[in-house]
């Protein structure tokens, strides 16, 4: 258990740093924009605020993130989801014998591979603060996932076994676009 003394010894050097370098602290305050209120405003703008609460808002990296950091974080959450879904597709494919089902999962597998490529490039562009490029990559990557969702709406219509995963990607993409929209000048 941490003693109060230990806590004070951690806080004290920080207080000294803050007292000695007021301009540096101002700079930190300026860059650390991702406070809880800002993240809540992002979540409220999204189509599923509860989903935003459960994904972006609860991420421990949010507290220290700048706006640019938030964009990177939402892209990295999307990449994690794409990888999870790709694993799901592989495992469902292993249990599927009907030819239409297999064919559709095969299309989704390719869609997700392409989407992963787009989102990895979106991540590099975000790192370079090339936000117009981020928008293009996110849109192209998300369209691949929408294609995977839509093939199940063709005859014979069936429910996609990965519809929840698809919608998670779409919702995470939306969060990235909301964040990027706040970064770009209007
Ligand atoms: C999201 O979390 C915030 C803060 O905890 C809360 O005020 C808000 O009601 C939540 N929204 C939803 C839709 O759960």
JSON list of C-alpha atoms and ligand atoms in Angstrom, two decimals:
[
{"chain": "A", "resi": 1, "resn": "UNK", "atom": "CA", "xyz": [0.00, 0.00, 0.00]},
{"chain": "A", "resi": 2, "resn": "UNK", "atom": "CA", "xyz": [1.35, 3.47, -0.92]},
{"chain": "A", "resi": 3, "resn": "UNK", "atom": "CA", "xyz": [2.09, 5.63, 2.09]},
{"chain": "A", "resi": 4, "resn": "UNK", "atom": "CA", "xyz": [1.01, 9.31, 2.13]},
{"chain": "A", "resi": 5, "resn": "UNK", "atom": "CA", "xyz": [4.69, 10.22, 2.36]},
{"chain": "A", "resi": 6, "resn": "UNK", "atom": "CA", "xyz": [5.41, 8.38, -0.86]},
{"chain": "A", "resi": 7, "resn": "UNK", "atom": "CA", "xyz": [2.55, 10.23, -2.51]},
{"chain": "A", "resi": 8, "resn": "UNK", "atom": "CA", "xyz": [3.87, 13.61, -1.34]},
{"chain": "A", "resi": 9, "resn": "UNK", "atom": "CA", "xyz": [7.36, 12.81, -2.59]},
{"chain": "A", "resi": 10, "resn": "UNK", "atom": "CA", "xyz": [5.85, 12.16, -6.01]},
{"chain": "A", "resi": 11, "resn": "UNK", "atom": "CA", "xyz": [3.78, 15.35, -6.02]},
{"chain": "A", "resi": 12, "resn": "UNK", "atom": "CA", "xyz": [6.44, 17.69, -4.63]},
{"chain": "A", "resi": 13, "resn": "UNK", "atom": "CA", "xyz": [8.90, 17.64, -7.56]},
{"chain": "A", "resi": 14, "resn": "UNK", "atom": "CA", "xyz": [5.94, 18.26, -9.90]},
{"chain": "A", "resi": 15, "resn": "UNK", "atom": "CA", "xyz": [4.87, 21.29, -7.85]},
{"chain": "A", "resi": 16, "resn": "UNK", "atom": "CA", "xyz": [8.43, 22.63, -7.95]},
{"chain": "A", "resi": 17, "resn": "UNK", "atom": "CA", "xyz": [8.60, 22.16, -11.71]},
{"chain": "A", "resi": 18, "resn": "UNK", "atom": "CA", "xyz": [5.27, 23.96, -12.12]},
{"chain": "A", "resi": 19, "resn": "UNK", "atom": "CA", "xyz": [6.33, 26.85, -9.89]},
{"chain": "A", "resi": 20, "resn": "UNK", "atom": "CA", "xyz": [9.67, 27.35, -11.65]},
{"chain": "A", "resi": 21, "resn": "UNK", "atom": "CA", "xyz": [8.57, 27.14, -15.23]},
{"chain": "A", "resi": 22, "resn": "UNK", "atom": "CA", "xyz": [5.21, 28.91, -15.66]},
{"chain": "A", "resi": 23, "resn": "UNK", "atom": "CA", "xyz": [5.58, 29.22, -19.44]},
{"chain": "A", "resi": 24, "resn": "UNK", "atom": "CA", "xyz": [6.27, 25.51, -19.82]},
{"chain": "A", "resi": 25, "resn": "UNK", "atom": "CA", "xyz": [3.15, 24.69, -17.79]},
{"chain": "A", "resi": 26, "resn": "UNK", "atom": "CA", "xyz": [1.09, 26.99, -19.99]},
{"chain": "A", "resi": 27, "resn": "UNK", "atom": "CA", "xyz": [2.39, 25.13, -23.03]},
{"chain": "A", "resi": 28, "resn": "UNK", "atom": "CA", "xyz": [1.44, 21.81, -21.49]},
{"chain": "A", "resi": 29, "resn": "UNK", "atom": "CA", "xyz": [-2.01, 23.10, -20.64]},
{"chain": "A", "resi": 30, "resn": "UNK", "atom": "CA", "xyz": [-2.47, 24.32, -24.21]},
{"chain": "A", "resi": 31, "resn": "UNK", "atom": "CA", "xyz": [-1.56, 20.95, -25.73]},
{"chain": "A", "resi": 32, "resn": "UNK", "atom": "CA", "xyz": [-3.51, 18.83, -23.27]},
{"chain": "A", "resi": 33, "resn": "UNK", "atom": "CA", "xyz": [-6.91, 19.50, -24.71]},
{"chain": "A", "resi": 34, "resn": "UNK", "atom": "CA", "xyz": [-8.45, 16.08, -24.38]},
{"chain": "A", "resi": 35, "resn": "UNK", "atom": "CA", "xyz": [-10.18, 16.59, -21.08]},
{"chain": "A", "resi": 36, "resn": "UNK", "atom": "CA", "xyz": [-13.27, 14.67, -20.06]},
{"chain": "A", "resi": 37, "resn": "UNK", "atom": "CA", "xyz": [-15.60, 17.44, -21.27]},
{"chain": "A", "resi": 38, "resn": "UNK", "atom": "CA", "xyz": [-14.06, 17.42, -24.74]},
{"chain": "A", "resi": 39, "resn": "UNK", "atom": "CA", "xyz": [-14.30, 13.65, -25.03]},
{"chain": "A", "resi": 40, "resn": "UNK", "atom": "CA", "xyz": [-17.92, 13.87, -23.89]},
{"chain": "A", "resi": 41, "resn": "UNK", "atom": "CA", "xyz": [-18.66, 16.45, -26.60]},
{"chain": "A", "resi": 42, "resn": "UNK", "atom": "CA", "xyz": [-17.15, 14.05, -29.16]},
{"chain": "A", "resi": 43, "resn": "UNK", "atom": "CA", "xyz": [-19.24, 11.18, -27.78]},
{"chain": "A", "resi": 44, "resn": "UNK", "atom": "CA", "xyz": [-22.43, 13.28, -27.85]},
{"chain": "A", "resi": 45, "resn": "UNK", "atom": "CA", "xyz": [-21.89, 14.15, -31.52]},
{"chain": "A", "resi": 46, "resn": "UNK", "atom": "CA", "xyz": [-21.60, 10.48, -32.43]},
{"chain": "A", "resi": 47, "resn": "UNK", "atom": "CA", "xyz": [-24.51, 8.25, -33.46]},
{"chain": "A", "resi": 48, "resn": "UNK", "atom": "CA", "xyz": [-23.92, 5.94, -30.47]},
{"chain": "A", "resi": 49, "resn": "UNK", "atom": "CA", "xyz": [-22.70, 7.91, -27.42]},
{"chain": "A", "resi": 50, "resn": "UNK", "atom": "CA", "xyz": [-22.84, 4.82, -25.23]},
{"chain": "A", "resi": 51, "resn": "UNK", "atom": "CA", "xyz": [-20.46, 3.00, -27.59]},
{"chain": "A", "resi": 52, "resn": "UNK", "atom": "CA", "xyz": [-18.14, 6.04, -27.52]},
{"chain": "A", "resi": 53, "resn": "UNK", "atom": "CA", "xyz": [-18.27, 5.95, -23.71]},
{"chain": "A", "resi": 54, "resn": "UNK", "atom": "CA", "xyz": [-17.34, 2.27, -23.68]},
{"chain": "A", "resi": 55, "resn": "UNK", "atom": "CA", "xyz": [-14.48, 2.55, -26.19]},
{"chain": "A", "resi": 56, "resn": "UNK", "atom": "CA", "xyz": [-12.81, 5.95, -26.58]},
{"chain": "A", "resi": 57, "resn": "UNK", "atom": "CA", "xyz": [-13.86, 7.65, -23.31]},
{"chain": "A", "resi": 58, "resn": "UNK", "atom": "CA", "xyz": [-12.72, 4.79, -21.06]},
{"chain": "A", "resi": 59, "resn": "UNK", "atom": "CA", "xyz": [-9.33, 4.40, -22.72]},
{"chain": "A", "resi": 60, "resn": "UNK", "atom": "CA", "xyz": [-6.64, 5.34, -20.17]},
{"chain": "A", "resi": 61, "resn": "UNK", "atom": "CA", "xyz": [-4.61, 7.03, -22.94]},
{"chain": "A", "resi": 62, "resn": "UNK", "atom": "CA", "xyz": [-7.33, 9.70, -23.34]},
{"chain": "A", "resi": 63, "resn": "UNK", "atom": "CA", "xyz": [-6.25, 11.64, -20.23]},
{"chain": "A", "resi": 64, "resn": "UNK", "atom": "CA", "xyz": [-2.79, 12.50, -21.58]},
{"chain": "A", "resi": 65, "resn": "UNK", "atom": "CA", "xyz": [-3.78, 12.88, -25.24]},
{"chain": "A", "resi": 66, "resn": "UNK", "atom": "CA", "xyz": [-3.77, 16.08, -27.29]},
{"chain": "A", "resi": 67, "resn": "UNK", "atom": "CA", "xyz": [-6.35, 16.42, -30.10]},
{"chain": "A", "resi": 68, "resn": "UNK", "atom": "CA", "xyz": [-3.78, 14.88, -32.46]},
{"chain": "A", "resi": 69, "resn": "UNK", "atom": "CA", "xyz": [-3.27, 12.13, -29.92]},
{"chain": "A", "resi": 70, "resn": "UNK", "atom": "CA", "xyz": [-7.03, 11.50, -29.79]},
{"chain": "A", "resi": 71, "resn": "UNK", "atom": "CA", "xyz": [-7.09, 11.08, -33.57]},
{"chain": "A", "resi": 72, "resn": "UNK", "atom": "CA", "xyz": [-4.22, 8.56, -33.36]},
{"chain": "A", "resi": 73, "resn": "UNK", "atom": "CA", "xyz": [-5.96, 6.77, -30.50]},
{"chain": "A", "resi": 74, "resn": "UNK", "atom": "CA", "xyz": [-9.28, 6.39, -32.33]},
{"chain": "A", "resi": 75, "resn": "UNK", "atom": "CA", "xyz": [-7.43, 5.08, -35.41]},
{"chain": "A", "resi": 76, "resn": "UNK", "atom": "CA", "xyz": [-5.50, 2.62, -33.30]},
{"chain": "A", "resi": 77, "resn": "UNK", "atom": "CA", "xyz": [-8.74, 1.42, -31.64]},
{"chain": "A", "resi": 78, "resn": "UNK", "atom": "CA", "xyz": [-10.13, 0.88, -35.16]},
{"chain": "A", "resi": 79, "resn": "UNK", "atom": "CA", "xyz": [-7.05, -1.12, -36.18]},
{"chain": "A", "resi": 80, "resn": "UNK", "atom": "CA", "xyz": [-7.45, -3.29, -33.05]},
{"chain": "A", "resi": 81, "resn": "UNK", "atom": "CA", "xyz": [-11.11, -3.89, -33.98]},
{"chain": "A", "resi": 82, "resn": "UNK", "atom": "CA", "xyz": [-10.19, -4.74, -37.59]},
{"chain": "A", "resi": 83, "resn": "UNK", "atom": "CA", "xyz": [-7.66, -7.30, -36.36]},
{"chain": "A", "resi": 84, "resn": "UNK", "atom": "CA", "xyz": [-10.16, -8.80, -33.92]},
{"chain": "A", "resi": 85, "resn": "UNK", "atom": "CA", "xyz": [-12.76, -9.09, -36.68]},
{"chain": "A", "resi": 86, "resn": "UNK", "atom": "CA", "xyz": [-10.23, -10.64, -39.08]},
{"chain": "A", "resi": 87, "resn": "UNK", "atom": "CA", "xyz": [-9.55, -13.32, -36.47]},
{"chain": "A", "resi": 88, "resn": "UNK", "atom": "CA", "xyz": [-13.32, -13.81, -36.04]},
{"chain": "A", "resi": 89, "resn": "UNK", "atom": "CA", "xyz": [-13.76, -14.22, -39.80]},
{"chain": "A", "resi": 90, "resn": "UNK", "atom": "CA", "xyz": [-11.02, -16.87, -39.91]},
{"chain": "A", "resi": 91, "resn": "UNK", "atom": "CA", "xyz": [-12.60, -18.79, -37.06]},
{"chain": "A", "resi": 92, "resn": "UNK", "atom": "CA", "xyz": [-16.18, -18.57, -38.44]},
{"chain": "A", "resi": 93, "resn": "UNK", "atom": "CA", "xyz": [-14.91, -19.64, -41.87]},
{"chain": "A", "resi": 94, "resn": "UNK", "atom": "CA", "xyz": [-13.47, -22.74, -40.23]},
{"chain": "A", "resi": 95, "resn": "UNK", "atom": "CA", "xyz": [-16.98, -23.67, -38.99]},
{"chain": "A", "resi": 96, "resn": "UNK", "atom": "CA", "xyz": [-18.88, -22.81, -42.18]},
{"chain": "A", "resi": 97, "resn": "UNK", "atom": "CA", "xyz": [-19.53, -25.40, -44.87]},
{"chain": "A", "resi": 98, "resn": "UNK", "atom": "CA", "xyz": [-22.32, -23.84, -46.96]},
{"chain": "A", "resi": 99, "resn": "UNK", "atom": "CA", "xyz": [-20.88, -22.43, -50.21]},
{"chain": "A", "resi": 100, "resn": "UNK", "atom": "CA", "xyz": [-22.70, -19.04, -50.12]},
{"chain": "A", "resi": 101, "resn": "UNK", "atom": "CA", "xyz": [-21.62, -18.49, -46.51]},
{"chain": "A", "resi": 102, "resn": "UNK", "atom": "CA", "xyz": [-18.03, -19.40, -47.35]},
{"chain": "A", "resi": 103, "resn": "UNK", "atom": "CA", "xyz": [-18.01, -17.18, -50.42]},
{"chain": "A", "resi": 104, "resn": "UNK", "atom": "CA", "xyz": [-19.29, -14.19, -48.44]},
{"chain": "A", "resi": 105, "resn": "UNK", "atom": "CA", "xyz": [-16.82, -14.69, -45.62]},
{"chain": "A", "resi": 106, "resn": "UNK", "atom": "CA", "xyz": [-14.10, -14.86, -48.27]},
{"chain": "A", "resi": 107, "resn": "UNK", "atom": "CA", "xyz": [-15.18, -11.45, -49.59]},
{"chain": "A", "resi": 108, "resn": "UNK", "atom": "CA", "xyz": [-15.22, -10.08, -46.03]},
{"chain": "A", "resi": 109, "resn": "UNK", "atom": "CA", "xyz": [-11.75, -11.49, -45.39]},
{"chain": "A", "resi": 110, "resn": "UNK", "atom": "CA", "xyz": [-10.43, -9.55, -48.41]},
{"chain": "A", "resi": 111, "resn": "UNK", "atom": "CA", "xyz": [-12.42, -6.44, -47.41]},
{"chain": "A", "resi": 112, "resn": "UNK", "atom": "CA", "xyz": [-10.91, -6.51, -43.93]},
{"chain": "A", "resi": 113, "resn": "UNK", "atom": "CA", "xyz": [-7.40, -7.04, -45.29]},
{"chain": "A", "resi": 114, "resn": "UNK", "atom": "CA", "xyz": [-7.87, -3.96, -47.52]},
{"chain": "A", "resi": 115, "resn": "UNK", "atom": "CA", "xyz": [-9.43, -1.99, -44.66]},
{"chain": "A", "resi": 116, "resn": "UNK", "atom": "CA", "xyz": [-6.46, -2.81, -42.42]},
{"chain": "A", "resi": 117, "resn": "UNK", "atom": "CA", "xyz": [-4.11, -1.48, -45.12]},
{"chain": "A", "resi": 118, "resn": "UNK", "atom": "CA", "xyz": [-6.11, 1.74, -45.38]},
{"chain": "A", "resi": 119, "resn": "UNK", "atom": "CA", "xyz": [-6.23, 2.29, -41.62]},
{"chain": "A", "resi": 120, "resn": "UNK", "atom": "CA", "xyz": [-2.49, 1.62, -41.24]},
{"chain": "A", "resi": 121, "resn": "UNK", "atom": "CA", "xyz": [-1.91, 4.32, -43.85]},
{"chain": "A", "resi": 122, "resn": "UNK", "atom": "CA", "xyz": [-4.42, 6.54, -42.00]},
{"chain": "A", "resi": 123, "resn": "UNK", "atom": "CA", "xyz": [-2.30, 6.04, -38.88]},
{"chain": "A", "resi": 124, "resn": "UNK", "atom": "CA", "xyz": [0.89, 7.17, -40.70]},
{"chain": "A", "resi": 125, "resn": "UNK", "atom": "CA", "xyz": [-0.96, 10.16, -42.16]},
{"chain": "A", "resi": 126, "resn": "UNK", "atom": "CA", "xyz": [-2.33, 11.04, -38.73]},
{"chain": "A", "resi": 127, "resn": "UNK", "atom": "CA", "xyz": [1.19, 10.86, -37.33]},
{"chain": "A", "resi": 128, "resn": "UNK", "atom": "CA", "xyz": [2.25, 13.32, -40.07]},
{"chain": "A", "resi": 129, "resn": "UNK", "atom": "CA", "xyz": [-0.83, 15.45, -39.33]},
{"chain": "A", "resi": 130, "resn": "UNK", "atom": "CA", "xyz": [-1.94, 14.99, -42.94]},
{"chain": "A", "resi": 131, "resn": "UNK", "atom": "CA", "xyz": [-5.59, 15.04, -41.92]},
{"chain": "A", "resi": 132, "resn": "UNK", "atom": "CA", "xyz": [-7.16, 15.34, -45.36]},
{"chain": "A", "resi": 133, "resn": "UNK", "atom": "CA", "xyz": [-5.38, 12.11, -46.22]},
{"chain": "A", "resi": 134, "resn": "UNK", "atom": "CA", "xyz": [-6.61, 10.60, -42.96]},
{"chain": "A", "resi": 135, "resn": "UNK", "atom": "CA", "xyz": [-10.19, 11.38, -44.03]},
{"chain": "A", "resi": 136, "resn": "UNK", "atom": "CA", "xyz": [-9.66, 9.68, -47.42]},
{"chain": "A", "resi": 137, "resn": "UNK", "atom": "CA", "xyz": [-8.09, 6.56, -45.88]},
{"chain": "A", "resi": 138, "resn": "UNK", "atom": "CA", "xyz": [-10.73, 6.27, -43.17]},
{"chain": "A", "resi": 139, "resn": "UNK", "atom": "CA", "xyz": [-13.50, 6.67, -45.74]},
{"chain": "A", "resi": 140, "resn": "UNK", "atom": "CA", "xyz": [-11.97, 4.07, -48.12]},
{"chain": "A", "resi": 141, "resn": "UNK", "atom": "CA", "xyz": [-11.28, 1.62, -45.29]},
{"chain": "A", "resi": 142, "resn": "UNK", "atom": "CA", "xyz": [-14.78, 2.00, -43.87]},
{"chain": "A", "resi": 143, "resn": "UNK", "atom": "CA", "xyz": [-16.32, 1.48, -47.31]},
{"chain": "A", "resi": 144, "resn": "UNK", "atom": "CA", "xyz": [-14.60, -1.94, -47.45]},
{"chain": "A", "resi": 145, "resn": "UNK", "atom": "CA", "xyz": [-16.29, -2.89, -44.18]},
{"chain": "A", "resi": 146, "resn": "UNK", "atom": "CA", "xyz": [-19.63, -1.55, -45.45]},
{"chain": "A", "resi": 147, "resn": "UNK", "atom": "CA", "xyz": [-19.17, -3.77, -48.54]},
{"chain": "A", "resi": 148, "resn": "UNK", "atom": "CA", "xyz": [-18.69, -6.77, -46.22]},
{"chain": "A", "resi": 149, "resn": "UNK", "atom": "CA", "xyz": [-21.92, -5.84, -44.43]},
{"chain": "A", "resi": 150, "resn": "UNK", "atom": "CA", "xyz": [-23.87, -5.26, -47.65]},
{"chain": "A", "resi": 151, "resn": "UNK", "atom": "CA", "xyz": [-23.12, -8.56, -49.39]},
{"chain": "A", "resi": 152, "resn": "UNK", "atom": "CA", "xyz": [-25.42, -10.24, -46.87]},
{"chain": "A", "resi": 153, "resn": "UNK", "atom": "CA", "xyz": [-28.30, -8.03, -48.06]},
{"chain": "A", "resi": 154, "resn": "UNK", "atom": "CA", "xyz": [-28.22, -9.62, -51.51]},
{"chain": "A", "resi": 155, "resn": "UNK", "atom": "CA", "xyz": [-30.25, -12.65, -52.42]},
{"chain": "A", "resi": 156, "resn": "UNK", "atom": "CA", "xyz": [-30.27, -14.98, -50.47]},
{"chain": "A", "resi": 157, "resn": "UNK", "atom": "CA", "xyz": [-30.56, -12.38, -47.72]},
{"chain": "A", "resi": 158, "resn": "UNK", "atom": "CA", "xyz": [-29.02, -13.45, -44.43]},
{"chain": "A", "resi": 159, "resn": "UNK", "atom": "CA", "xyz": [-27.74, -11.87, -41.25]},
{"chain": "A", "resi": 160, "resn": "UNK", "atom": "CA", "xyz": [-24.00, -11.31, -41.35]},
{"chain": "A", "resi": 161, "resn": "UNK", "atom": "CA", "xyz": [-22.30, -13.32, -38.59]},
{"chain": "A", "resi": 162, "resn": "UNK", "atom": "CA", "xyz": [-19.99, -10.33, -38.05]},
{"chain": "A", "resi": 163, "resn": "UNK", "atom": "CA", "xyz": [-22.54, -7.53, -38.22]},
{"chain": "A", "resi": 164, "resn": "UNK", "atom": "CA", "xyz": [-21.66, -6.31, -34.70]},
{"chain": "A", "resi": 165, "resn": "UNK", "atom": "CA", "xyz": [-17.94, -6.19, -35.59]},
{"chain": "A", "resi": 166, "resn": "UNK", "atom": "CA", "xyz": [-18.74, -4.30, -38.80]},
{"chain": "A", "resi": 167, "resn": "UNK", "atom": "CA", "xyz": [-20.78, -1.74, -36.92]},
{"chain": "A", "resi": 168, "resn": "UNK", "atom": "CA", "xyz": [-18.02, -1.34, -34.31]},
{"chain": "A", "resi": 169, "resn": "UNK", "atom": "CA", "xyz": [-15.60, -0.41, -37.11]},
{"chain": "A", "resi": 170, "resn": "UNK", "atom": "CA", "xyz": [-18.11, 2.01, -38.63]},
{"chain": "A", "resi": 171, "resn": "UNK", "atom": "CA", "xyz": [-18.72, 3.68, -35.25]},
{"chain": "A", "resi": 172, "resn": "UNK", "atom": "CA", "xyz": [-14.99, 3.98, -34.50]},
{"chain": "A", "resi": 173, "resn": "UNK", "atom": "CA", "xyz": [-14.45, 5.52, -37.96]},
{"chain": "A", "resi": 174, "resn": "UNK", "atom": "CA", "xyz": [-17.13, 8.05, -37.18]},
{"chain": "A", "resi": 175, "resn": "UNK", "atom": "CA", "xyz": [-15.31, 9.01, -33.97]},
{"chain": "A", "resi": 176, "resn": "UNK", "atom": "CA", "xyz": [-12.08, 9.56, -35.95]},
{"chain": "A", "resi": 177, "resn": "UNK", "atom": "CA", "xyz": [-13.92, 11.76, -38.44]},
{"chain": "A", "resi": 178, "resn": "UNK", "atom": "CA", "xyz": [-15.51, 13.82, -35.64]},
{"chain": "A", "resi": 179, "resn": "UNK", "atom": "CA", "xyz": [-12.08, 14.34, -34.03]},
{"chain": "A", "resi": 180, "resn": "UNK", "atom": "CA", "xyz": [-10.38, 15.22, -37.33]},
{"chain": "A", "resi": 181, "resn": "UNK", "atom": "CA", "xyz": [-13.19, 17.66, -38.11]},
{"chain": "A", "resi": 182, "resn": "UNK", "atom": "CA", "xyz": [-12.39, 19.45, -34.83]},
{"chain": "A", "resi": 183, "resn": "UNK", "atom": "CA", "xyz": [-8.68, 19.61, -35.72]},
{"chain": "A", "resi": 184, "resn": "UNK", "atom": "CA", "xyz": [-9.08, 20.95, -39.25]},
{"chain": "A", "resi": 185, "resn": "UNK", "atom": "CA", "xyz": [-9.55, 24.70, -39.69]},
{"chain": "A", "resi": 186, "resn": "UNK", "atom": "CA", "xyz": [-13.05, 25.84, -40.65]},
{"chain": "B", "resi": 1, "resn": "LIG", "atom": "C1", "xyz": [-21.41, 8.76, -21.13]},
{"chain": "B", "resi": 1, "resn": "LIG", "atom": "O1", "xyz": [-20.64, 9.07, -19.99]},
{"chain": "B", "resi": 1, "resn": "LIG", "atom": "C2", "xyz": [-20.93, 10.35, -19.43]},
{"chain": "B", "resi": 1, "resn": "LIG", "atom": "C3", "xyz": [-19.94, 10.63, -18.34]},
{"chain": "B", "resi": 1, "resn": "LIG", "atom": "O2", "xyz": [-19.72, 9.53, -17.52]},
{"chain": "B", "resi": 1, "resn": "LIG", "atom": "C4", "xyz": [-22.39, 10.39, -18.96]},
{"chain": "B", "resi": 1, "resn": "LIG", "atom": "O3", "xyz": [-22.68, 11.65, -18.45]},
{"chain": "B", "resi": 1, "resn": "LIG", "atom": "C5", "xyz": [-23.28, 10.08, -20.15]},
{"chain": "B", "resi": 1, "resn": "LIG", "atom": "O4", "xyz": [-24.64, 10.03, -19.72]},
{"chain": "B", "resi": 1, "resn": "LIG", "atom": "C6", "xyz": [-22.89, 8.77, -20.80]},
{"chain": "B", "resi": 1, "resn": "LIG", "atom": "N1", "xyz": [-23.69, 8.60, -22.00]},
{"chain": "B", "resi": 1, "resn": "LIG", "atom": "C7", "xyz": [-24.32, 7.46, -22.30]},
{"chain": "B", "resi": 1, "resn": "LIG", "atom": "C8", "xyz": [-25.14, 7.47, -23.53]},
{"chain": "B", "resi": 1, "resn": "LIG", "atom": "O5", "xyz": [-24.21, 6.46, -21.61]}
]
